[in-house]
CSV table of C-alpha atoms in Angstrom, one decimal:
chain,number,residue,atom,x,y,z
E,1,MET,CA,0.0,0.0,0.0
E,2,SER,CA,1.4,3.4,-0.9
E,3,HIS,CA,2.5,5.8,1.8
E,4,GLY,CA,-0.1,8.3,0.9
E,5,ILE,CA,-3.0,5.8,1.5
E,6,THR,CA,-1.3,4.5,4.7
E,7,SER,CA,-1.1,8.2,6.0
E,8,TRP,CA,-4.6,9.0,5.0
E,9,LEU,CA,-6.0,5.9,6.7
E,10,THR,CA,-4.1,6.5,9.9
E,11,ASN,CA,-5.2,10.2,10.1
E,12,ASN,CA,-8.9,9.8,8.8
E,13,SER,CA,-10.2,6.4,10.3
E,14,HIS,CA,-9.9,4.0,13.1
E,15,TRP,CA,-7.7,1.7,11.0
E,16,THR,CA,-4.1,1.3,11.7
E,17,CYS,CA,-1.5,0.1,9.2
E,18,ALA,CA,0.5,-2.9,10.5
E,19,GLY,CA,2.9,-2.8,7.6
E,20,SER,CA,3.4,-2.6,3.8
E,21,ALA,CA,5.3,-4.6,1.3
E,22,SER,CA,6.6,-3.9,-2.2
E,23,ASN,CA,5.9,-7.4,-3.6
E,24,SER,CA,3.9,-10.7,-2.9
E,25,ILE,CA,6.9,-12.5,-1.3
E,26,GLU,CA,7.7,-9.7,1.1
E,27,ALA,CA,4.0,-9.4,2.0
E,28,MET,CA,3.7,-13.1,3.0
E,29,GLU,CA,6.9,-12.8,4.9
E,30,LYS,CA,5.6,-9.9,6.9
E,31,LEU,CA,2.2,-11.4,7.4
E,32,ARG,CA,3.8,-14.5,8.9
E,33,ILE,CA,5.7,-12.3,11.4
E,34,LEU,CA,2.6,-10.1,12.2
E,35,ASN,CA,0.4,-13.2,12.6
E,36,GLN,CA,2.3,-14.5,15.5
E,37,GLU,CA,1.0,-11.9,17.9
E,38,ASP,CA,-2.7,-11.1,18.6
E,39,GLU,CA,-2.0,-7.5,18.8
E,40,THR,CA,-0.2,-7.3,15.5
E,41,ARG,CA,-2.4,-9.8,13.5
E,42,PRO,CA,-4.0,-7.9,10.7
E,43,SER,CA,-7.7,-8.4,9.9
E,44,VAL,CA,-7.6,-6.8,6.5
E,45,VAL,CA,-5.0,-6.8,3.7
E,46,ILE,CA,-5.2,-4.3,0.8
E,47,THR,CA,-3.5,-5.3,-2.3
E,48,ASP,CA,-3.2,-4.2,-5.9
E,49,ILE,CA,-3.6,-6.6,-8.7
E,50,ASN,CA,0.0,-6.1,-10.0
E,51,LEU,CA,2.6,-5.9,-7.4
E,52,GLY,CA,6.4,-5.4,-7.7
E,53,ASP,CA,6.9,-9.0,-8.9
E,54,THR,CA,8.3,-8.3,-12.4
E,55,SER,CA,8.2,-11.9,-13.5
E,56,GLU,CA,4.5,-12.4,-13.1
E,57,ASP,CA,1.4,-10.5,-14.3
E,58,TYR,CA,-1.4,-10.3,-11.7
E,59,SER,CA,0.9,-11.2,-8.8
E,60,GLY,CA,-1.7,-9.7,-6.4
E,61,ILE,CA,-4.2,-12.5,-7.5
E,62,ARG,CA,-1.6,-15.0,-6.4
E,63,LEU,CA,-1.0,-13.2,-3.1
E,64,ILE,CA,-4.8,-13.2,-2.3
E,65,LYS,CA,-4.8,-17.0,-2.9
E,66,ASN,CA,-1.8,-17.5,-0.7
E,67,ILE,CA,-3.3,-15.3,2.1
E,68,CYS,CA,-6.6,-17.0,1.9
E,69,SER,CA,-5.0,-20.5,2.2
E,70,GLU,CA,-2.4,-19.7,4.8
E,71,PHE,CA,-4.5,-17.1,6.9
E,72,PRO,CA,-8.2,-17.8,6.4
E,73,GLY,CA,-9.0,-15.2,9.0
E,74,ILE,CA,-7.6,-12.4,7.1
E,75,ASN,CA,-9.9,-10.5,4.7
E,76,CYS,CA,-8.4,-9.3,1.4
E,77,ILE,CA,-9.4,-6.2,-0.6
E,78,CYS,CA,-8.3,-5.5,-4.1
E,79,TYR,CA,-7.4,-1.8,-4.5
E,80,SER,CA,-6.4,-1.5,-8.1
E,81,MET,CA,-6.5,0.8,-11.3
E,82,TYR,CA,-8.1,-2.1,-13.1
E,83,ARG,CA,-11.9,-1.8,-13.7
E,84,SER,CA,-12.2,-4.7,-16.1
E,85,PRO,CA,-14.9,-7.0,-15.0
E,86,GLY,CA,-12.7,-10.1,-15.9
E,87,ILE,CA,-10.0,-8.9,-13.7
E,88,ILE,CA,-12.4,-8.0,-10.8
E,89,LYS,CA,-13.9,-11.6,-11.2
E,90,MET,CA,-10.3,-13.0,-10.9
E,91,GLY,CA,-9.8,-11.1,-7.7
E,92,ILE,CA,-13.1,-12.2,-6.1
E,93,GLU,CA,-12.6,-15.8,-7.2
E,94,ALA,CA,-9.0,-15.8,-5.7
E,95,GLY,CA,-10.8,-15.1,-2.4
E,96,ALA,CA,-10.9,-11.2,-2.1
E,97,LYS,CA,-13.9,-10.1,-0.1
E,98,GLY,CA,-13.8,-6.6,-1.7
E,99,TYR,CA,-12.8,-4.7,-4.8
E,100,ILE,CA,-12.3,-1.0,-5.1
E,101,SER,CA,-10.8,0.9,-7.9
E,102,LYS,CA,-8.2,3.6,-7.2
E,103,SER,CA,-10.5,6.2,-8.9
E,104,ALA,CA,-13.1,5.5,-6.1
E,105,GLY,CA,-11.1,7.2,-3.5
E,106,GLU,CA,-10.1,6.8,0.1
E,107,LYS,CA,-13.6,7.1,1.8
E,108,GLU,CA,-15.0,4.2,-0.4
E,109,LEU,CA,-11.9,2.2,0.5
E,110,ILE,CA,-12.6,2.8,4.3
E,111,GLU,CA,-16.3,1.8,3.8
E,112,CYS,CA,-15.2,-1.4,2.0
E,113,MET,CA,-12.7,-2.2,4.8
E,114,ASN,CA,-15.4,-1.7,7.4
E,115,GLN,CA,-17.8,-4.0,5.5
E,116,VAL,CA,-15.5,-6.9,4.9
E,117,GLN,CA,-14.3,-6.6,8.6
E,118,ASN,CA,-18.0,-7.2,9.5
E,119,GLY,CA,-18.1,-10.3,7.2
E,120,GLU,CA,-19.8,-8.7,4.2
E,121,LYS,CA,-18.5,-8.6,0.6
E,122,CYS,CA,-17.9,-5.2,-1.0
E,123,ILE,CA,-17.6,-4.3,-4.7
E,124,GLU,CA,-17.5,-0.6,-5.7
E,125,ARG,CA,-21.0,0.5,-6.7
E,126,ASN,CA,-19.8,1.8,-10.1
E,127,LEU,CA,-18.4,-1.6,-11.0
E,128,VAL,CA,-21.4,-3.9,-10.1
E,129,GLN,CA,-23.4,-3.4,-13.3
E,130,SER,CA,-20.4,-4.1,-15.6
E,131,ILE,CA,-19.8,-7.3,-13.7
E,132,ARG,CA,-23.3,-8.4,-14.1
E,133,THR,CA,-23.2,-7.8,-17.8
E,134,TYR,CA,-19.8,-9.3,-18.1
E,135,GLY,CA,-20.9,-12.4,-16.1
E,136,GLU,CA,-23.9,-13.0,-18.4
E,137,ALA,CA,-21.7,-12.5,-21.5
E,138,VAL,CA,-18.9,-14.8,-20.4
E,139,SER,CA,-20.8,-17.6,-18.7
E,140,SER,CA,-20.3,-19.8,-21.8
E,141,LEU,CA,-16.6,-19.2,-22.1
E,142,THR,CA,-14.1,-22.0,-21.1
E,143,HIS,CA,-11.4,-21.3,-18.5
E,144,LYS,CA,-8.8,-20.8,-21.3
E,145,GLU,CA,-10.9,-18.5,-23.4
E,146,LEU,CA,-11.6,-16.4,-20.2
E,147,GLU,CA,-7.8,-16.3,-19.5
E,148,ILE,CA,-7.2,-15.2,-23.1
E,149,MET,CA,-9.9,-12.6,-23.0
E,150,ASN,CA,-8.5,-11.1,-19.8
E,151,LEU,CA,-5.1,-10.7,-21.6
E,152,MET,CA,-6.9,-9.2,-24.6
E,153,MET,CA,-8.6,-6.7,-22.2
E,154,ARG,CA,-5.1,-5.7,-21.0
E,155,HIS,CA,-4.2,-4.9,-24.6
E,156,LYS,CA,-1.9,-7.8,-25.0
E,157,THR,CA,-1.2,-8.8,-28.7
E,158,ASN,CA,-1.6,-12.3,-29.9
E,159,ASP,CA,2.1,-12.7,-29.9
E,160,GLU,CA,2.3,-11.6,-26.3
E,161,ILE,CA,-0.6,-13.8,-25.2
E,162,SER,CA,1.1,-16.7,-27.0
E,163,ASP,CA,4.3,-16.1,-25.0
E,164,ILE,CA,2.7,-15.5,-21.7
E,165,LEU,CA,0.5,-18.7,-22.0
E,166,ASN,CA,3.2,-20.7,-23.8
E,167,ILE,CA,0.9,-21.6,-26.5
E,168,LYS,CA,1.0,-21.2,-30.4
E,169,LYS,CA,-0.1,-17.9,-31.9
E,170,ARG,CA,-2.5,-19.8,-34.2
E,171,THR,CA,-4.0,-21.4,-31.1
E,172,VAL,CA,-4.5,-17.9,-29.6
E,173,GLU,CA,-6.2,-16.8,-32.9
E,174,THR,CA,-8.5,-19.8,-32.7
E,175,TYR,CA,-9.5,-19.0,-29.1
E,176,THR,CA,-9.9,-15.3,-30.1
E,177,SER,CA,-12.4,-16.2,-32.8
E,178,ARG,CA,-14.4,-18.4,-30.4
E,179,ILE,CA,-14.5,-15.6,-27.9
E,180,TYR,CA,-15.8,-13.1,-30.4
E,181,ASP,CA,-18.6,-15.6,-31.5
E,182,LYS,CA,-19.7,-16.4,-28.0
E,183,ILE,CA,-19.5,-12.7,-26.8
E,184,GLY,CA,-21.1,-11.3,-30.0
E,185,CYS,CA,-18.4,-8.8,-31.1
E,186,LYS,CA,-16.4,-8.6,-34.1
E,187,SER,CA,-13.0,-7.0,-33.0
E,188,ARG,CA,-10.7,-6.6,-30.1
E,189,SER,CA,-11.5,-3.0,-29.7
E,190,GLU,CA,-15.2,-3.8,-29.6
E,191,LEU,CA,-14.6,-6.4,-26.9
E,192,ILE,CA,-12.5,-3.9,-24.9
E,193,GLU,CA,-15.2,-1.2,-25.2
E,194,MET,CA,-17.9,-3.7,-24.1
E,195,PHE,CA,-16.2,-4.5,-20.8
E,196,SER,CA,-13.9,-1.5,-19.9
């Protein structure tokens, strides 16, 4: 979490920041230390989707999965610039109890923290309708099609998707065509416009 958000939370809410980390490995190491004592055990972790792990896209998703597996009592919130329904869905499916875009602001983040602390789920109001529409549209997609579509939404080229997923470019093109057919669009730009 950035220093600005940490300061803002400390000065404008009842929340206290127990620590921060620049990547997922450091975050897990700090959580293991903090979790040893009741008074330092965090109840909420706020993470971005992309962290300082340069070797992996969406390292925050992996972090959420690891936290939920190792520390089931800690609630995770995604606080990210990503507003794509597919990425939001990935965060929630990984175990995040909340999702707030950075454009929403600090007050919405605090509201979300309070909600997940009380056992509720929280998704930023402005994102809920796009998630519903997205859910209806992608319900027929396979896991691999959804994975490729999410990379397309991040403006990755077919060559880049091929490299990331370690599959042939022609395979990516076949999946792309199936995605267009199932979603009902004709181009990548139309797909991105539908769900951005």
